[in-house]
Short mmCIF file of C-alpha atoms in Angstrom, two decimals:
data_model
loop_
_atom_site.label_atom_id
_atom_site.label_comp_id
_atom_site.label_asym_id
_atom_site.label_seq_id
_atom_site.Cartn_x
_atom_site.Cartn_y
_atom_site.Cartn_z
CA LEU A 198 -42.36 40.80 127.71
CA LEU A 199 -41.25 41.47 124.21
CA ALA A 200 -40.44 37.80 123.67
CA GLU A 201 -43.63 36.75 125.19
CA ALA A 202 -45.44 39.27 122.87
CA GLU A 203 -43.52 37.82 119.77
CA ALA A 204 -44.72 34.16 120.61
CA LEU A 205 -48.14 35.09 121.08
CA LEU A 206 -48.03 36.91 117.72
CA GLN A 207 -46.34 33.81 115.79
CA GLY A 208 -49.16 31.65 117.47
CA ALA A 209 -51.83 33.71 116.18
CA GLU A 210 -50.34 33.81 112.70
CA ARG A 211 -50.07 30.10 112.53
CA ARG A 212 -53.72 29.83 113.70
CA GLU A 213 -54.85 32.08 110.94
CA MET A 214 -52.76 30.29 108.26
CA HIS A 215 -54.17 26.88 109.46
CA ALA A 216 -57.62 28.26 108.98
CA GLY A 217 -56.91 29.61 105.57
CA LEU A 218 -55.43 26.23 104.53
CA ARG A 219 -58.54 24.45 105.89
CA ARG A 220 -60.78 26.73 103.83
CA GLU A 221 -58.65 26.24 100.57
CA ALA A 222 -58.86 22.44 101.16
CA VAL A 223 -62.66 22.54 101.45
CA ALA A 224 -62.67 24.67 98.22
CA ARG A 225 -60.48 22.19 96.33
CA ARG A 226 -62.51 19.20 97.49
CA ALA A 227 -65.67 20.84 96.09
CA ALA A 228 -63.79 21.57 92.86
CA LEU A 229 -62.56 17.93 92.54
CA ALA A 230 -66.14 16.63 93.15
CA GLN A 231 -67.22 18.94 90.41
CA ALA A 232 -64.53 17.84 88.10
CA GLU A 233 -65.09 14.15 88.72
CA ALA A 234 -68.79 14.67 88.08
CA ALA A 235 -67.96 16.55 84.75
CA ARG A 236 -65.51 13.80 83.72
CA ALA A 237 -68.10 11.05 84.57
CA ALA A 238 -70.51 12.97 82.37
CA TRP A 239 -68.00 13.28 79.38
CA SER A 240 -66.97 9.60 79.77
CA ALA A 241 -70.74 8.82 79.57
CA ALA A 242 -71.24 11.03 76.60
CA LEU A 243 -68.06 9.63 74.80
CA GLU A 244 -69.20 6.09 75.43
CA ALA A 245 -72.59 6.80 74.16
CA ALA A 246 -71.26 8.43 71.01
CA CYS A 247 -68.72 5.52 70.24
CA ALA A 248 -71.51 2.92 70.89
CA GLU A 249 -73.40 4.67 67.90
CA CYS A 250 -70.26 4.44 65.32
CA TRP A 251 -67.89 1.91 64.12
CA ILE A 252 -65.52 2.56 67.05
CA GLY A 253 -67.83 0.73 69.49
CA THR A 254 -67.59 0.33 73.22
CA PRO A 255 -65.54 0.46 75.45
CA PRO A 256 -64.07 3.69 73.83
CA PRO A 257 -60.20 3.87 73.31
CA ALA A 258 -57.81 5.71 75.33
CA PRO A 259 -57.86 9.59 74.84
CA ALA A 260 -54.30 9.36 73.18
CA HIS A 261 -55.57 6.62 70.92
CA LEU A 262 -58.74 8.45 69.93
CA ARG A 263 -56.79 11.58 69.26
CA ALA A 264 -54.80 9.69 66.63
CA ILE A 265 -57.96 8.27 65.07
CA LEU A 266 -59.60 11.67 64.88
CA THR A 267 -56.37 13.10 63.32
CA THR A 268 -56.61 10.21 60.67
CA LEU A 269 -60.41 10.92 60.33
CA ALA A 270 -59.70 14.40 59.53
CA ARG A 271 -56.99 13.51 56.73
CA LEU A 272 -59.44 11.06 55.24
CA ASP A 273 -61.93 13.82 54.94
CA THR A 274 -59.65 15.61 52.64
CA LEU A 275 -58.61 12.30 50.66
CA ALA A 276 -62.09 11.14 49.96
CA PRO A 277 -62.42 13.31 46.86
CA GLN A 278 -59.08 11.83 45.37
CA ALA A 279 -60.21 8.48 46.07
CA GLU A 280 -63.27 8.87 44.22
CA ALA A 281 -61.30 10.03 41.36
CA LEU A 282 -58.82 7.55 41.40
CA ALA A 283 -61.72 4.84 41.51
CA ARG A 284 -63.18 6.48 38.51
CA ARG A 285 -59.98 6.62 36.63
CA ILE A 286 -59.26 2.70 37.41
CA ALA A 287 -62.65 2.00 36.08
CA ARG A 288 -61.89 3.74 32.86
CA ILE A 289 -58.48 1.87 32.56
CA GLU A 290 -60.11 -1.37 33.22
CA GLU A 291 -62.84 -0.41 30.62
CA ASP A 292 -59.99 0.63 27.91
CA THR A 293 -58.07 -2.61 28.86
CA ALA A 294 -61.11 -4.74 28.13
CA GLN A 295 -61.74 -2.97 24.75
CA PHE A 296 -57.93 -3.36 23.93
CA HIS A 297 -58.05 -7.05 24.72
CA ALA A 298 -61.19 -7.36 22.55
CA ARG A 299 -59.33 -5.96 19.60
CA ILE A 300 -56.02 -7.61 19.73
CA VAL A 301 -57.30 -11.09 20.12
CA PRO A 302 -58.91 -11.09 16.73
CA MET A 303 -55.64 -9.59 15.29
CA ALA A 304 -53.64 -12.32 17.00
CA GLY A 305 -55.96 -15.01 15.63
CA ALA A 306 -55.66 -13.58 12.06
CA LEU A 307 -51.74 -13.38 12.36
CA GLY A 308 -51.92 -17.16 13.38
CA ILE A 309 -50.53 -16.16 16.93
CA ASP A 310 -51.52 -18.63 19.73
CA ILE A 311 -54.02 -17.05 22.11
CA VAL A 312 -52.73 -17.20 25.60
CA PRO A 313 -54.99 -16.95 28.75
CA ASP A 314 -53.36 -13.62 29.68
CA PRO A 315 -54.27 -11.12 26.79
CA LEU A 316 -51.55 -8.69 28.20
CA ARG A 317 -48.69 -11.42 26.82
CA LEU A 318 -50.09 -10.81 23.20
CA TRP A 319 -49.08 -7.26 22.97
CA PRO A 320 -45.35 -7.63 23.21
CA VAL A 321 -45.69 -10.35 20.31
CA LEU A 322 -47.95 -8.37 18.27
CA ARG A 323 -45.55 -5.20 18.83
CA ASP A 324 -42.44 -7.25 17.60
CA ARG A 325 -44.45 -8.20 14.57
CA LEU A 326 -45.27 -4.64 13.84
CA ARG A 327 -41.53 -3.53 14.24
CA ALA A 328 -40.62 -6.23 11.99
CA ALA A 329 -43.24 -5.38 9.23
CA GLN A 330 -42.18 -1.88 9.45
CA ALA A 331 -38.47 -2.82 9.16
CA ALA A 332 -39.46 -4.84 6.21
CA VAL A 333 -41.35 -2.15 4.61
CA GLY A 334 -38.26 0.30 4.92
CA GLU A 335 -35.87 -2.38 3.70
CA ARG A 336 -38.12 -3.07 0.71
CA ALA A 337 -38.37 0.67 -0.05
CA ARG A 338 -34.63 1.03 0.23
CA LEU A 339 -34.05 -2.06 -1.91
CA GLN A 340 -36.36 -0.69 -4.65
CA THR A 341 -34.54 2.68 -4.57
CA ALA A 342 -31.34 0.70 -4.76
CA ARG A 343 -32.59 -1.51 -7.53
CA SER A 344 -33.73 1.77 -9.76
CA LYS A 345 -30.35 3.42 -9.10
CA ALA A 346 -28.62 0.06 -10.15
CA GLN A 347 -30.79 -0.16 -13.31
CA ALA A 348 -30.04 3.33 -14.23
CA GLN A 349 -26.48 2.78 -13.79
CA ILE A 350 -26.61 -0.52 -15.94
CA GLN A 351 -28.40 1.26 -18.75
CA ALA A 352 -25.78 4.14 -18.57
CA LEU A 353 -22.87 1.39 -18.42
CA ALA A 354 -24.69 -0.42 -21.36
CA GLN A 355 -24.74 2.77 -23.40
CA ARG A 356 -20.98 3.52 -22.71
CA SER A 357 -20.18 0.00 -23.17
CA ALA A 358 -21.73 0.18 -26.66
CA LEU A 359 -19.81 3.44 -27.50
CA LEU A 360 -16.64 1.81 -26.32
CA ASP A 361 -17.26 -1.15 -28.29
CA ASP A 362 -17.76 1.02 -31.31
CA ALA A 363 -14.56 2.92 -30.67
CA LEU A 364 -12.57 -0.32 -30.06
CA ALA A 365 -13.83 -2.08 -33.17
CA PRO A 366 -10.90 -0.71 -35.25
CA LEU A 367 -8.30 -1.59 -32.46
CA ARG A 368 -9.68 -5.08 -32.27
CA ALA A 369 -9.55 -5.35 -36.05
CA HIS A 370 -6.04 -3.99 -36.04
CA PHE A 371 -4.69 -6.23 -33.16
CA GLY A 372 -6.83 -9.31 -33.38
CA ALA A 373 -7.41 -9.06 -29.72
CA PRO A 374 -10.90 -10.10 -28.31
CA SER A 375 -10.54 -8.51 -24.90
CA LEU A 376 -9.87 -4.86 -23.85
CA ALA A 377 -7.29 -5.89 -21.18
CA THR A 378 -5.16 -7.64 -24.04
CA ILE A 379 -5.41 -4.57 -26.12
CA ALA A 380 -4.27 -2.49 -23.31
CA GLN A 381 -1.71 -4.63 -22.50
CA GLN A 382 -0.19 -4.53 -26.23
CA ILE A 383 -0.60 -0.77 -26.28
CA ALA A 384 1.41 -0.47 -23.21
CA GLU A 385 4.18 -2.98 -24.48
CA ILE A 386 4.33 -0.98 -27.69
CA SER A 387 4.72 2.32 -25.85
CA GLN A 388 7.38 0.55 -23.54
CA ALA A 389 9.33 -0.64 -26.48
CA ARG A 390 9.20 2.87 -28.12
CA ALA A 391 10.58 4.40 -24.93
CA LEU A 392 13.33 1.85 -24.50
CA ALA A 393 14.20 1.93 -28.38
CA ILE A 394 14.40 5.89 -27.94
CA GLU A 395 16.59 5.40 -24.93
CA CYS A 396 18.80 2.84 -26.59
CA ALA A 397 19.29 4.98 -29.54
CA VAL A 398 20.47 7.90 -27.37
CA LEU A 399 22.85 5.63 -25.42
CA GLY A 400 24.26 4.10 -28.49
CA ALA A 401 24.85 7.61 -30.17
CA GLU A 402 26.62 8.68 -26.93
CA LEU A 403 28.81 5.62 -26.81
CA GLU A 404 29.70 5.83 -30.68
CA ALA A 405 30.50 9.40 -29.97
CA HIS A 406 32.56 8.49 -27.17
CA LEU A 407 34.18 5.44 -28.52
CA GLY A 408 34.51 6.29 -32.24
CA VAL A 409 32.90 2.86 -33.21
CA SER A 410 29.68 1.77 -34.83
CA ALA A 411 29.91 -1.81 -33.23
CA LEU A 412 26.90 -1.08 -31.08
CA ALA A 413 24.24 -1.15 -33.91
CA PRO A 414 23.61 -4.93 -33.47
CA GLU A 415 23.31 -4.52 -29.78
CA ARG A 416 20.98 -1.71 -30.35
CA ASP A 417 18.71 -3.82 -32.44
CA ARG A 418 18.69 -6.53 -29.94
CA LEU A 419 17.67 -3.88 -27.30
CA GLU A 420 14.65 -2.94 -29.17
CA GLN A 421 13.50 -6.49 -28.91
CA LEU A 422 14.45 -6.75 -25.09
CA ASP A 423 13.26 -9.56 -22.98
CA GLU A 424 13.98 -9.27 -19.27
CA ALA A 425 14.98 -13.08 -18.56
CA GLY A 426 16.93 -13.26 -21.80
CA ALA A 427 18.67 -9.99 -21.31
CA ARG A 428 19.74 -10.63 -17.77
CA ALA A 429 21.20 -14.25 -18.86
CA GLU A 430 23.03 -12.54 -21.69
CA ALA A 431 24.27 -9.72 -19.35
CA GLU A 432 25.56 -12.40 -17.05
CA GLY A 433 27.27 -14.39 -20.13
CA LEU A 434 28.75 -10.98 -21.33
CA ALA A 435 30.13 -10.29 -17.88
CA ALA A 436 31.78 -13.70 -17.81
CA SER A 437 33.06 -13.31 -21.28
CA LEU A 438 34.25 -9.75 -20.32
CA ARG A 439 36.22 -11.17 -17.17
CA ALA A 440 37.88 -14.05 -19.56
CA GLN A 441 38.91 -11.20 -22.04
CA ASP A 442 40.21 -9.03 -19.20
CA GLN A 443 42.46 -11.90 -18.07
CA ALA A 444 43.65 -12.57 -21.68
CA LEU A 445 44.29 -8.86 -22.09
CA GLN A 446 46.36 -8.94 -19.08
CA ARG A 447 48.46 -12.02 -20.21
CA ALA A 448 48.84 -10.28 -23.42
CA TYR A 449 50.41 -7.20 -21.80
CA ALA A 450 52.74 -9.53 -19.92
CA ASP A 451 53.89 -11.26 -23.10
CA LEU A 452 54.21 -7.79 -24.79
CA ALA A 453 56.50 -6.72 -21.73
CA ALA A 454 58.51 -9.99 -22.01
CA ALA A 455 58.88 -9.43 -25.70
CA GLU A 456 59.92 -6.01 -25.44
CA LYS A 457 62.65 -7.04 -22.84
CA ALA A 458 63.84 -9.70 -25.06
CA LEU A 459 63.97 -7.02 -28.02
CA ALA A 460 65.95 -4.64 -25.90
CA ALA A 461 68.42 -7.55 -24.81
CA GLY A 462 68.65 -8.84 -28.52
CA GLY A 463 71.30 -7.81 -31.05
CA GLN A 464 70.92 -6.47 -34.78
CA ASP A 465 70.48 -9.65 -36.34
CA SER A 466 67.17 -11.36 -37.45
CA THR A 467 66.05 -12.15 -34.23
CA ALA A 468 65.43 -8.54 -33.52
CA ALA A 469 63.39 -8.33 -36.64
CA ARG A 470 61.49 -11.31 -35.57
CA LEU A 471 60.88 -10.01 -32.23
CA GLU A 472 59.64 -6.61 -33.69
CA ALA A 473 57.17 -8.70 -35.94
CA GLU A 474 55.88 -10.62 -33.07
CA ARG A 475 55.56 -7.31 -31.04
CA GLN A 476 53.68 -5.69 -33.86
CA ALA A 477 51.44 -8.87 -34.09
CA MET A 478 50.83 -8.64 -30.27
CA LEU A 479 50.00 -4.83 -30.48
CA GLU A 480 47.38 -5.60 -33.13
CA GLU A 481 46.07 -8.41 -31.13
CA ILE A 482 45.75 -6.39 -28.09
CA GLY A 483 44.15 -3.53 -30.14
CA THR A 484 41.49 -6.06 -31.40
CA GLU A 485 40.72 -7.42 -27.99
CA ALA A 486 40.54 -3.99 -26.44
CA ARG A 487 37.98 -2.98 -29.09
CA ARG A 488 36.07 -6.14 -28.44
CA TYR A 489 36.41 -5.39 -24.61
CA LEU A 490 34.88 -1.83 -25.14
CA ALA A 491 32.17 -3.04 -27.36
CA ARG A 492 31.00 -5.76 -24.88
CA GLN A 493 31.45 -3.50 -21.91
CA ALA A 494 29.17 -0.91 -23.69
CA GLY A 495 26.47 -3.47 -24.44
CA ILE A 496 26.59 -4.50 -20.86
CA LEU A 497 26.12 -0.97 -19.64
CA ALA A 498 23.11 -0.53 -22.19
CA LEU A 499 21.67 -3.94 -21.10
CA GLU A 500 21.84 -2.66 -17.53
CA GLN A 501 20.40 0.59 -18.24
CA GLY A 502 17.66 -1.10 -20.36
CA LEU A 503 16.91 -3.38 -17.38
CA ARG A 504 16.83 -0.58 -14.92
CA ARG A 505 14.35 1.30 -17.28
CA TYR A 506 12.26 -1.91 -17.61
CA ARG A 507 12.08 -2.43 -13.83
CA ASP A 508 11.17 1.45 -13.31
CA THR A 509 8.39 1.14 -15.72
CA HIS A 510 6.76 -1.83 -14.22
CA ARG A 511 6.98 -0.56 -10.65
CA SER A 512 6.21 2.92 -11.37
CA GLY A 513 2.60 2.74 -10.32
CA MET A 514 3.47 1.21 -6.87
CA MET A 515 6.30 3.59 -6.32
CA THR A 516 4.11 6.44 -7.05
CA ARG A 517 1.44 5.32 -4.60
CA ALA A 518 4.26 4.62 -1.93
CA ALA A 519 5.63 8.12 -2.48
CA ALA A 520 2.22 9.87 -2.08
CA ALA A 521 1.53 7.69 0.91
CA PHE A 522 4.91 8.62 2.48
CA ALA A 523 4.49 12.33 1.79
CA GLN A 524 1.02 12.28 3.41
CA LEU A 525 2.27 10.49 6.48
CA THR A 526 5.22 12.67 6.98
CA GLY A 527 2.98 15.71 6.66
CA GLY A 528 4.84 16.83 3.48
CA ARG A 529 8.48 16.81 4.97
CA TYR A 530 9.46 14.13 2.32
CA SER A 531 8.12 14.62 -1.39
CA GLY A 532 8.88 11.30 -3.13
CA LEU A 533 10.98 8.08 -3.37
CA SER A 534 13.66 6.79 -5.75
CA THR A 535 16.19 3.91 -5.96
CA ARG A 536 19.90 3.72 -6.58
CA PRO A 537 21.79 0.81 -7.58
CA GLU A 538 23.86 -0.85 -4.84
CA GLY A 539 25.97 -3.98 -5.48
CA LYS A 540 23.54 -6.70 -7.14
CA GLY A 541 20.57 -4.71 -5.66
CA GLU A 542 19.10 -1.28 -5.27
CA MET A 543 18.97 1.04 -2.42
CA LEU A 544 15.59 3.07 -1.54
CA ILE A 545 16.20 6.80 -1.09
CA ALA A 546 13.77 9.33 0.40
CA GLN A 547 13.57 12.64 -1.33
CA MET A 548 13.22 15.59 0.99
CA ALA A 549 10.73 18.32 0.15
CA GLY A 550 13.23 21.23 0.65
CA GLY A 551 15.75 19.53 -1.58
CA GLY A 552 18.24 16.74 -0.76
CA SER A 553 17.83 13.03 -0.15
CA LYS A 554 18.34 10.34 2.70
CA GLU A 555 19.03 6.80 2.61
CA VAL A 556 16.52 4.65 4.36
CA ARG A 557 19.21 3.52 6.91
CA LYS A 558 19.95 7.10 7.90
CA LEU A 559 16.11 8.08 8.56
CA SER A 560 14.74 8.20 12.23
CA LYS A 561 12.84 5.14 13.66
CA GLY A 562 9.45 6.82 13.35
CA THR A 563 10.11 7.85 9.78
CA ARG A 564 11.24 4.47 8.85
CA PHE A 565 7.99 3.10 10.24
CA GLN A 566 6.01 5.53 8.23
CA LEU A 567 8.00 4.59 5.09
CA TYR A 568 7.45 0.78 5.66
CA LEU A 569 3.78 1.52 6.20
CA ALA A 570 3.47 3.52 3.03
CA LEU A 571 5.16 0.63 1.09
CA ARG A 572 2.63 -1.86 2.55
CA ILE A 573 -0.30 0.42 1.66
CA ALA A 574 1.03 0.72 -1.85
CA ALA A 575 1.47 -2.92 -2.33
CA TYR A 576 -1.92 -3.80 -0.94
CA LEU A 577 -3.72 -1.17 -3.29
CA ASP A 578 -1.70 -2.53 -6.27
CA LEU A 579 -2.82 -6.20 -5.51
CA ALA A 580 -6.17 -5.24 -4.93
CA GLU A 581 -6.44 -3.81 -8.37
CA ARG A 582 -5.63 -7.19 -9.80
CA GLN A 583 -7.29 -9.81 -7.64
CA ALA A 584 -9.19 -10.34 -4.27
CA VAL A 585 -7.36 -9.45 -1.15
CA VAL A 586 -7.29 -10.81 2.24
CA PRO A 587 -7.87 -8.44 5.35
CA PHE A 588 -5.10 -6.09 6.28
CA ILE A 589 -4.37 -6.42 9.93
CA ALA A 590 -1.94 -4.04 11.75
CA ASP A 591 -1.11 -4.18 15.49
CA ASP A 592 -0.11 -0.91 17.08
CA ILE A 593 2.10 0.38 14.26
CA MET A 594 1.64 4.09 15.29
CA GLU A 595 3.31 3.76 18.53
CA THR A 596 5.92 6.37 17.50
CA PHE A 597 3.36 8.52 15.43
CA ASP A 598 2.10 12.07 16.69
CA ASP A 599 -1.32 12.89 16.33
CA THR A 600 -1.18 14.57 13.11
CA ARG A 601 0.56 11.51 11.32
CA ALA A 602 -1.76 9.19 13.03
CA GLY A 603 -4.52 11.04 11.46
CA ALA A 604 -3.06 10.92 8.21
CA ALA A 605 -2.33 7.07 8.70
CA PHE A 606 -6.02 6.53 9.49
CA ASP A 607 -7.05 8.41 6.28
CA LEU A 608 -4.72 5.94 4.26
CA LEU A 609 -6.31 3.02 5.96
CA ALA A 610 -9.76 4.40 5.27
CA GLN A 611 -8.83 4.47 1.50
CA MET A 612 -7.60 0.81 1.85
CA ALA A 613 -10.94 0.16 3.42
CA ARG A 614 -12.70 0.79 0.14
CA GLN A 615 -10.72 -2.03 -1.53
CA GLY A 616 -10.69 -4.73 1.40
CA GLN A 617 -11.08 -5.20 5.00
CA VAL A 618 -8.74 -3.17 7.39
CA ILE A 619 -8.27 -4.11 11.12
CA TYR A 620 -6.17 -2.01 13.55
CA LEU A 621 -5.43 -3.29 17.00
CA THR A 622 -4.32 -0.95 19.67
CA HIS A 623 -4.47 -0.35 23.47
CA HIS A 624 -4.28 3.51 23.04
CA ALA A 625 -7.66 5.02 23.55
CA HIS A 626 -6.80 8.41 21.86
CA LEU A 627 -6.12 6.75 18.65
CA CYS A 628 -9.76 5.60 18.64
CA ASP A 629 -10.81 9.13 19.15
CA ILE A 630 -8.58 10.28 16.07
CA ALA A 631 -9.92 7.22 13.98
CA ARG A 632 -13.58 8.41 14.74
CA ARG A 633 -12.63 11.92 13.78
CA VAL A 634 -10.94 11.14 10.66
CA CYS A 635 -13.14 8.12 9.58
CA PRO A 636 -16.71 8.84 10.62
CA GLY A 637 -17.66 5.34 9.31
CA VAL A 638 -15.32 3.45 11.40
CA GLN A 639 -16.25 0.48 13.86
CA VAL A 640 -14.69 0.33 17.14
CA HIS A 641 -14.93 -2.79 19.08
CA ASP A 642 -13.76 -2.88 22.81
CA LEU A 643 -12.17 -6.43 23.46
CA GLY A 644 -13.07 -6.05 27.14
CA ALA A 645 -11.04 -7.22 30.21
CA SER A 646 -7.84 -7.28 28.15
CA GLY A 647 -8.12 -3.54 27.86
CA GLY A 648 -7.33 -3.50 24.18
CA GLN A 649 -9.44 -1.98 21.34
CA ALA A 650 -9.80 -2.89 17.70
CA GLY A 651 -10.89 -0.54 15.01
#
């Protein structure tokens, strides 16, 4: 009974559920009919609305229409901007037309060909304007330079007149038309006086030492010293001195032989004759010895005079070289001097703290600095007398530190005031040092080779 009752109950529940489902289906079909009717009405309204505007019929799909409506919403906000841009374009076109109307007559007045596109006239007119402005600036600069040059010329003319008045007595005295000739004659007189004083001192010392006064003729001749003649005379005296030395040695040998013969001889007249020959030989030896000493003193005086003559003529260049060497070494060395060695001279570097060093005993870097100082001094000395060719150096500062490289660039800048200086290097840091020390330096990059020239 329980099972049958449960089966009856389940059948009743299923019948009730089927009835509910049928009622829901009827309700949904009614809702579907209403939705289709509403959709048909909306489609008819949309088609009618699209037919009245630019979209037309049939209307687009809903997704497409949604994109169109979104774009239209944005266009509504962009419309004022479009109007503003249109007005701005109109003003620009108006300004462009006015600008063209103005530059075309200018181009015609300047003789510039009128091209169909007026926009191509403006670069030509702009270049002409810049060229004219540059010409005006250059003219002003040249006028200023001309005024300064005229003022300098007037000052120099006044100074020249004063110098001519002051030099008139000297020209009348020397009979020399040019100032260079007068300066040369004054320098020669000063040098001659200095040499005469030095020769007098040397002669007095030699006379006091030798006890002879045979140097007076040599001293007179030194007062009129000529380098070429003195050098030839010194060579002749040296040859004569060697010959006299050999003759003196032969005389001593003869004397020794005579004394030996005297000792071996008896008390007859032979001994007296040998003694007389001995006395004569001694007298001859004394005479030759005095001549030897006098000529030796003359040679010494000539060599000293020649040395002073060379020192006087090279003093300017040596002074420049010493100053440049001191600057390159940072003050470690204070000067340069020479010392005779054989037939030549040895260059000596004077240390700032005292003492000296021969060139061959200097370090490699210091020798390079000395050679550069000598070249700079020679270049400046030559530049004072004549036109010079460019000074070209190729990486000569390889062993220099930054401080000495800066000093070297400072000296090269001084040389550049007399002529052109070109320095080749592949070290970039040297270019930075050159820019710092010499603000007016021109640095050229040689490109793919990696080198640089300053």
